[in-house]
């Protein structure tokens, strides 16, 4: 009996070890993030440190991400929606509350950013800031000089004024395929509250956009990076960090392409991309480990140094390249911050208006 009990005990121990070993091998986290938005070495280092394999997929529109999240069963453990989309998705029950006891590095977050993101996620219960930035004008200095007679543009007028944009048609204009980023800036240009939900105001923005539609070569939310860097276009309405990536790539290529970025003097939208865990995430423990790792100051700083975006981690600033930290277009000074506005999430009725309006703009009909 003693030998049998020992054999059963040994067998049980072996099965336990085998199960634990298999579990360790199976540890994985599925991440869905924006394209061109992380230094790949971060993923490699995370796996080396934790043993957790990362499946990393990318998207380039909030609408695509939202469609997958609302359908359920996406299989993702960490996703990165923009804050105004996140807010609506929280209301829809898409996300689970974070277990902050598993996120000790949350103490590194920047209160100034956290206060603003609380507009979308009260108490920051469901999300952590990944990056934040502005929507503005990225342009090819030489081509703009040739077309407009100036090597610096700092107003939405160069884009929303049909006479001026017409002069840039031949050298190429790309625009974000993102109504929540373009229409509020159109409202600002028109002197309308950027957070308006009035159908009449959306009709005015549509009328404005349709006047300049013939001079826009393409609506896309990522292709403008390489198009700017390669000198294929002269103007892009895009996200700040993307334009800085284009500037960096152009400099590295050393082919005489000089890219600049401006926050229009009339004001521009400030946005926040937030890391969150879907309610049906299959690997919740691993998702928390990933979020906690991303909140290490040196890790998120590496990401900012790669994508040229500001992040919401105050402790990371000591590790951020000086040229990035001291650039007011990335880390805005008080004067620039005063010109930035945020957009509350649209209710379902307004969202339908936005979708129909944007479809007519993009198709030109």
Coordinates of C-alpha atoms in Angstrom, one line a residue:
X1 CA 0.0 0.0 0.0
X2 CA 2.9 2.3 0.8
X3 CA 4.5 1.7 -2.6
X4 CA 1.1 2.2 -4.3
X5 CA 0.5 5.4 -2.4
X6 CA 3.9 6.6 -3.3
X7 CA 3.4 5.7 -7.0
X8 CA 0.1 7.6 -7.0
X9 CA 1.7 10.6 -5.3
X10 CA 4.6 10.6 -7.8
X11 CA 2.2 10.2 -10.7
X12 CA 0.1 13.1 -9.4
X13 CA 3.2 15.3 -9.0
X14 CA 4.3 14.4 -12.5
X15 CA 1.0 15.3 -14.0
X16 CA 0.9 18.6 -12.1
X17 CA 4.4 19.5 -13.4
X18 CA 3.4 18.4 -16.9
X19 CA 0.3 20.6 -16.8
X20 CA 2.2 23.5 -15.4
X21 CA 4.9 23.1 -18.0
X22 CA 2.3 23.0 -20.8
X23 CA 0.6 26.0 -19.3
X24 CA 3.9 27.9 -19.3
X25 CA 4.5 27.0 -22.9
X26 CA 1.0 28.1 -23.8
X27 CA 1.2 31.5 -22.2
X28 CA 0.3 34.1 -24.9
X29 CA -1.2 37.6 -25.2
X30 CA -3.0 38.7 -28.3
X31 CA -2.5 42.4 -29.0
X32 CA -4.3 44.6 -31.6
X33 CA -2.7 48.0 -32.1
X34 CA -2.4 50.7 -34.7
X35 CA 0.1 50.1 -37.6
X36 CA 3.6 51.6 -37.3
X37 CA 3.0 52.2 -33.6
X38 CA 5.6 50.3 -31.6
X39 CA 9.3 49.5 -31.5
X40 CA 9.3 45.7 -32.3
X41 CA 12.2 45.1 -29.8
X42 CA 9.7 45.9 -27.0
X43 CA 7.7 42.8 -28.0
X44 CA 10.8 40.7 -28.2
X45 CA 12.0 41.9 -24.8
X46 CA 8.6 41.3 -23.2
X47 CA 8.7 37.7 -24.3
X48 CA 12.3 37.2 -23.1
X49 CA 11.4 38.7 -19.7
X50 CA 8.0 36.9 -19.1
X51 CA 8.0 33.9 -21.4
X52 CA 4.7 35.2 -22.8
X53 CA 4.4 34.9 -26.6
X54 CA 2.9 38.0 -28.2
X55 CA 0.6 37.7 -31.2
X56 CA 0.6 41.2 -32.6
X57 CA -1.9 42.4 -35.2
X58 CA -2.5 45.9 -36.5
X59 CA -5.3 48.1 -37.8
X60 CA -5.5 51.6 -39.2
X61 CA -9.0 52.8 -38.3
X62 CA -11.1 53.0 -35.1
X63 CA -14.1 52.0 -37.1
X64 CA -12.5 48.6 -38.0
X65 CA -11.5 48.0 -34.4
X66 CA -14.9 48.9 -33.1
X67 CA -16.6 46.6 -35.6
X68 CA -14.6 43.6 -34.2
X69 CA -15.1 44.6 -30.6
X70 CA -18.8 45.0 -30.9
X71 CA -19.2 41.7 -32.7
X72 CA -17.5 40.0 -29.8
X73 CA -15.1 37.0 -29.8
X74 CA -12.3 38.9 -31.3
X75 CA -9.7 36.8 -29.5
X76 CA -7.7 39.9 -28.5
X77 CA -6.4 40.5 -25.0
X78 CA -5.2 44.1 -25.4
X79 CA -6.6 46.6 -27.8
X80 CA -5.8 50.3 -28.4
X81 CA -8.8 52.4 -29.3
X82 CA -8.8 56.2 -29.4
X83 CA -10.5 57.7 -26.3
X84 CA -13.7 59.0 -27.8
X85 CA -14.4 55.5 -29.3
X86 CA -13.3 53.9 -26.0
X87 CA -16.0 55.8 -24.1
X88 CA -18.8 54.6 -26.3
X89 CA -17.4 51.0 -26.2
X90 CA -17.3 51.1 -22.4
X91 CA -21.0 52.0 -22.3
X92 CA -21.6 49.0 -24.6
X93 CA -19.8 46.6 -22.2
X94 CA -17.0 45.9 -24.5
X95 CA -14.2 46.2 -21.9
X96 CA -13.5 44.8 -18.4
X97 CA -12.3 46.9 -15.5
X98 CA -8.6 46.7 -14.9
X99 CA -7.3 44.9 -11.8
X100 CA -5.0 47.7 -10.6
X101 CA -3.5 45.5 -7.9
X102 CA -1.8 43.7 -10.8
X103 CA -0.5 47.0 -12.3
X104 CA 2.1 48.4 -9.8
X105 CA 3.7 50.5 -12.6
X106 CA 0.5 52.6 -12.9
X107 CA 2.1 54.9 -10.3
X108 CA 4.3 56.1 -13.2
X109 CA 1.3 57.7 -15.1
X110 CA 1.1 61.4 -15.7
X111 CA -1.7 63.1 -13.8
X112 CA -2.2 65.8 -16.4
X113 CA -2.9 63.2 -19.0
X114 CA -5.0 61.0 -16.7
X115 CA -7.2 64.0 -15.8
X116 CA -8.0 64.5 -19.5
X117 CA -8.5 60.8 -20.3
X118 CA -11.0 60.6 -17.4
X119 CA -13.4 62.6 -19.6
X120 CA -13.8 59.4 -21.6
X121 CA -13.1 56.8 -18.9
X122 CA -14.1 58.2 -15.5
X123 CA -11.6 57.2 -12.9
X124 CA -9.5 55.5 -15.6
X125 CA -11.1 52.3 -14.6
X126 CA -10.9 50.6 -17.9
X127 CA -7.9 52.0 -19.7
X128 CA -4.3 53.3 -19.6
X129 CA -2.9 55.9 -21.9
X130 CA -0.5 54.6 -24.5
X131 CA 0.2 57.7 -26.6
X132 CA -1.4 61.1 -27.3
X133 CA -1.0 63.8 -29.8
X134 CA -2.7 66.2 -32.2
X135 CA -4.3 66.3 -35.7
X136 CA -2.5 68.8 -37.9
X137 CA -0.7 69.6 -41.1
X138 CA 2.2 67.6 -42.4
X139 CA 3.9 69.0 -45.5
X140 CA 6.8 68.9 -47.9
X141 CA 8.6 72.2 -47.4
X142 CA 10.0 72.5 -50.9
X143 CA 6.9 71.5 -52.7
X144 CA 4.7 73.8 -50.6
X145 CA 7.1 76.6 -51.3
X146 CA 6.9 76.0 -55.1
X147 CA 3.1 75.8 -55.0
X148 CA 2.2 78.5 -52.5
X149 CA 5.2 80.7 -52.3
X150 CA 5.8 80.0 -48.6
X151 CA 7.9 77.5 -46.8
X152 CA 5.7 77.5 -43.6
X153 CA 2.0 76.8 -43.2
X154 CA 0.3 77.3 -39.9
X155 CA -3.4 77.6 -40.7
X156 CA -6.3 75.3 -41.6
X157 CA -7.0 77.7 -44.4
X158 CA -4.4 76.0 -46.6
X159 CA -6.5 72.9 -46.5
X160 CA -10.1 74.0 -46.1
X161 CA -9.8 76.9 -48.6
X162 CA -10.5 75.4 -52.1
X163 CA -8.5 78.1 -53.9
X164 CA -5.4 77.2 -51.8
X165 CA -5.8 73.5 -51.8
X166 CA -6.3 73.5 -55.6
X167 CA -2.7 74.7 -55.9
X168 CA -1.5 71.6 -54.1
X169 CA -3.6 69.1 -56.1
X170 CA -0.9 68.2 -58.6
X171 CA 1.8 67.5 -55.9
X172 CA -0.7 65.4 -53.9
X173 CA -2.9 65.7 -50.8
X174 CA -3.7 62.8 -48.5
X175 CA -6.3 63.0 -45.6
X176 CA -7.0 60.7 -42.6
X177 CA -9.9 58.4 -43.3
X178 CA -11.3 59.3 -39.9
X179 CA -14.4 61.5 -39.6
X180 CA -13.9 61.9 -35.8
X181 CA -10.5 63.6 -36.6
X182 CA -11.4 65.6 -39.6
X183 CA -14.9 66.9 -39.0
X184 CA -14.2 68.5 -35.6
X185 CA -11.3 70.5 -37.2
X186 CA -13.7 71.5 -40.0
X187 CA -16.0 72.8 -37.4
X188 CA -13.2 74.8 -35.7
X189 CA -12.3 76.3 -39.0
X190 CA -15.9 77.3 -39.6
X191 CA -16.2 78.9 -36.1
X192 CA -18.5 76.1 -34.9
X193 CA -18.1 74.3 -31.5
X194 CA -16.0 71.2 -32.4
X195 CA -18.2 69.1 -30.2
X196 CA -21.4 70.0 -31.9
X197 CA -23.9 67.3 -32.6
X198 CA -26.2 69.4 -34.8
X199 CA -27.2 67.8 -38.1
X200 CA -27.2 71.3 -39.6
X201 CA -23.6 71.8 -38.5
X202 CA -22.6 68.5 -40.1
X203 CA -24.2 69.6 -43.3
X204 CA -22.1 72.7 -43.2
X205 CA -18.9 70.7 -42.7
X206 CA -20.0 68.4 -45.5
X207 CA -20.5 71.3 -47.8
X208 CA -17.0 72.6 -46.9
X209 CA -15.4 69.2 -47.5
X210 CA -17.1 68.6 -50.8
X211 CA -15.7 71.9 -52.1
X212 CA -12.2 70.7 -51.5
X213 CA -12.9 67.0 -52.3
X214 CA -11.7 67.3 -56.0
X215 CA -8.2 68.2 -54.7
X216 CA -7.8 65.3 -52.3
X217 CA -5.9 62.4 -53.9
X218 CA -6.6 59.8 -51.1
X219 CA -8.3 59.2 -47.8
X220 CA -6.1 56.8 -45.8
X221 CA -5.0 56.6 -42.2
X222 CA -1.4 55.2 -42.6
X223 CA -0.2 55.4 -46.2
X224 CA 0.5 59.1 -45.9
X225 CA 3.6 58.3 -43.8
X226 CA 5.6 56.8 -46.6
X227 CA 4.0 59.1 -49.2
X228 CA 5.3 62.1 -47.4
X229 CA 8.7 60.5 -46.7
X230 CA 9.2 59.5 -50.3
X231 CA 8.2 62.9 -51.6
X232 CA 5.1 61.5 -53.4
X233 CA 2.7 64.0 -51.8
X234 CA 3.1 67.6 -50.5
X235 CA 0.4 67.8 -47.8
X236 CA -1.2 65.4 -45.4
X237 CA -3.8 66.0 -42.7
X238 CA -2.6 63.5 -40.2
X239 CA -1.6 62.5 -36.7
X240 CA 1.4 64.4 -35.3
X241 CA 3.6 61.3 -34.6
X242 CA 3.0 59.8 -38.0
X243 CA 4.2 63.0 -39.7
X244 CA 7.3 62.9 -37.5
X245 CA 7.9 59.3 -38.5
X246 CA 7.7 60.5 -42.1
X247 CA 10.2 63.3 -41.3
X248 CA 12.6 60.8 -39.8
X249 CA 12.4 58.4 -42.7
X250 CA 12.9 61.2 -45.2
X251 CA 16.0 62.4 -43.3
X252 CA 17.4 58.8 -43.2
X253 CA 16.8 58.4 -46.9
X254 CA 18.8 61.6 -47.6
X255 CA 17.1 62.4 -50.9
X256 CA 16.4 66.0 -50.2
X257 CA 12.9 65.6 -48.9
X258 CA 12.2 67.9 -45.9
X259 CA 9.0 67.3 -43.9
X260 CA 7.5 69.7 -41.4
X261 CA 4.4 69.6 -39.1
X262 CA 2.3 72.4 -37.7
X263 CA -0.6 72.6 -35.2
X264 CA -2.9 75.2 -37.0
X265 CA -3.2 78.5 -35.2
X266 CA -7.0 78.2 -35.1
X267 CA -6.6 75.2 -32.9
X268 CA -6.5 71.4 -33.4
X269 CA -7.9 68.2 -31.9
X270 CA -6.0 66.5 -29.1
X271 CA -6.5 62.7 -29.0
X272 CA -5.6 59.9 -26.7
X273 CA -5.0 56.2 -27.6
X274 CA -5.8 54.0 -24.7
X275 CA -4.8 50.4 -23.9
X276 CA -7.7 48.3 -22.7
X277 CA -8.7 44.7 -22.1
X278 CA -11.8 43.3 -23.9
X279 CA -14.5 41.8 -21.6
X280 CA -14.1 38.4 -23.4
X281 CA -10.3 38.5 -23.5
X282 CA -9.0 34.8 -23.4
X283 CA -5.7 35.7 -21.5
X284 CA -6.6 38.2 -18.8
X285 CA -3.6 37.6 -16.5
X286 CA -1.2 37.9 -19.5
X287 CA -2.9 41.1 -20.6
X288 CA -2.3 42.7 -17.2
X289 CA 1.4 41.6 -17.4
X290 CA 1.6 43.2 -20.8
X291 CA 0.0 46.5 -19.6
X292 CA 2.3 46.6 -16.6
X293 CA 5.3 46.0 -18.7
X294 CA 4.3 48.8 -21.1
X295 CA 4.1 51.2 -18.1
X296 CA 7.8 50.7 -17.3
X297 CA 9.3 54.2 -17.9
X298 CA 12.1 52.9 -20.1
X299 CA 9.8 50.7 -22.1
X300 CA 7.2 53.3 -23.0
X301 CA 9.9 55.8 -23.6
X302 CA 11.4 53.5 -26.2
X303 CA 8.1 53.4 -27.9
X304 CA 7.8 57.3 -27.9
X305 CA 11.3 57.5 -29.3
X306 CA 10.3 55.2 -32.1
X307 CA 6.9 56.7 -33.0
X308 CA 7.5 60.4 -32.1
X309 CA 4.4 60.6 -30.0
X310 CA 4.1 61.9 -26.4
X311 CA 2.9 59.3 -23.9
X312 CA 1.0 59.5 -20.7
X313 CA 3.8 58.2 -18.5
X314 CA 5.5 61.0 -16.5
X315 CA 8.3 58.8 -15.2
X316 CA 9.3 58.0 -18.8
X317 CA 10.3 61.5 -19.7
X318 CA 13.9 61.0 -18.3
X319 CA 14.4 58.3 -21.0
X320 CA 12.8 60.2 -24.0
X321 CA 15.1 61.7 -26.6
X322 CA 15.7 65.4 -26.0
X323 CA 14.7 66.4 -29.5
X324 CA 11.3 64.8 -28.8
X325 CA 10.7 65.9 -25.3
X326 CA 11.6 69.5 -26.1
X327 CA 9.6 69.7 -29.4
X328 CA 6.4 71.7 -28.6
X329 CA 4.6 70.0 -31.5
X330 CA 5.0 66.7 -29.6
X331 CA 5.1 67.8 -26.0
X332 CA 3.1 71.0 -26.3
X333 CA 4.0 74.1 -24.2
X334 CA 1.3 76.0 -22.4
X335 CA 0.6 78.2 -25.4
X336 CA 0.1 75.2 -27.7
X337 CA -2.0 73.3 -25.2
X338 CA -4.3 76.2 -24.9
X339 CA -5.2 75.8 -28.6
X340 CA -6.0 72.1 -28.3
X341 CA -9.5 70.7 -27.9
X342 CA -10.9 67.3 -27.1
X343 CA -14.0 65.6 -28.5
X344 CA -16.6 63.8 -26.5
X345 CA -17.9 60.5 -27.9
X346 CA -20.9 60.7 -30.3
X347 CA -24.2 59.1 -29.3
X348 CA -25.6 56.5 -31.6
X349 CA -27.9 58.9 -33.4
X350 CA -25.1 61.4 -34.1
X351 CA -22.7 58.6 -35.1
X352 CA -25.2 57.6 -37.9
X353 CA -25.1 61.2 -39.1
X354 CA -21.3 61.2 -39.0
X355 CA -21.1 57.9 -40.9
X356 CA -23.5 59.1 -43.7
X357 CA -21.7 62.5 -43.9
X358 CA -18.3 60.9 -44.2
X359 CA -19.4 58.4 -46.8
X360 CA -20.7 61.2 -49.0
X361 CA -17.4 63.2 -48.5
X362 CA -15.1 60.3 -49.3
X363 CA -17.1 59.2 -52.4
X364 CA -17.6 62.8 -53.5
X365 CA -21.3 62.3 -53.9

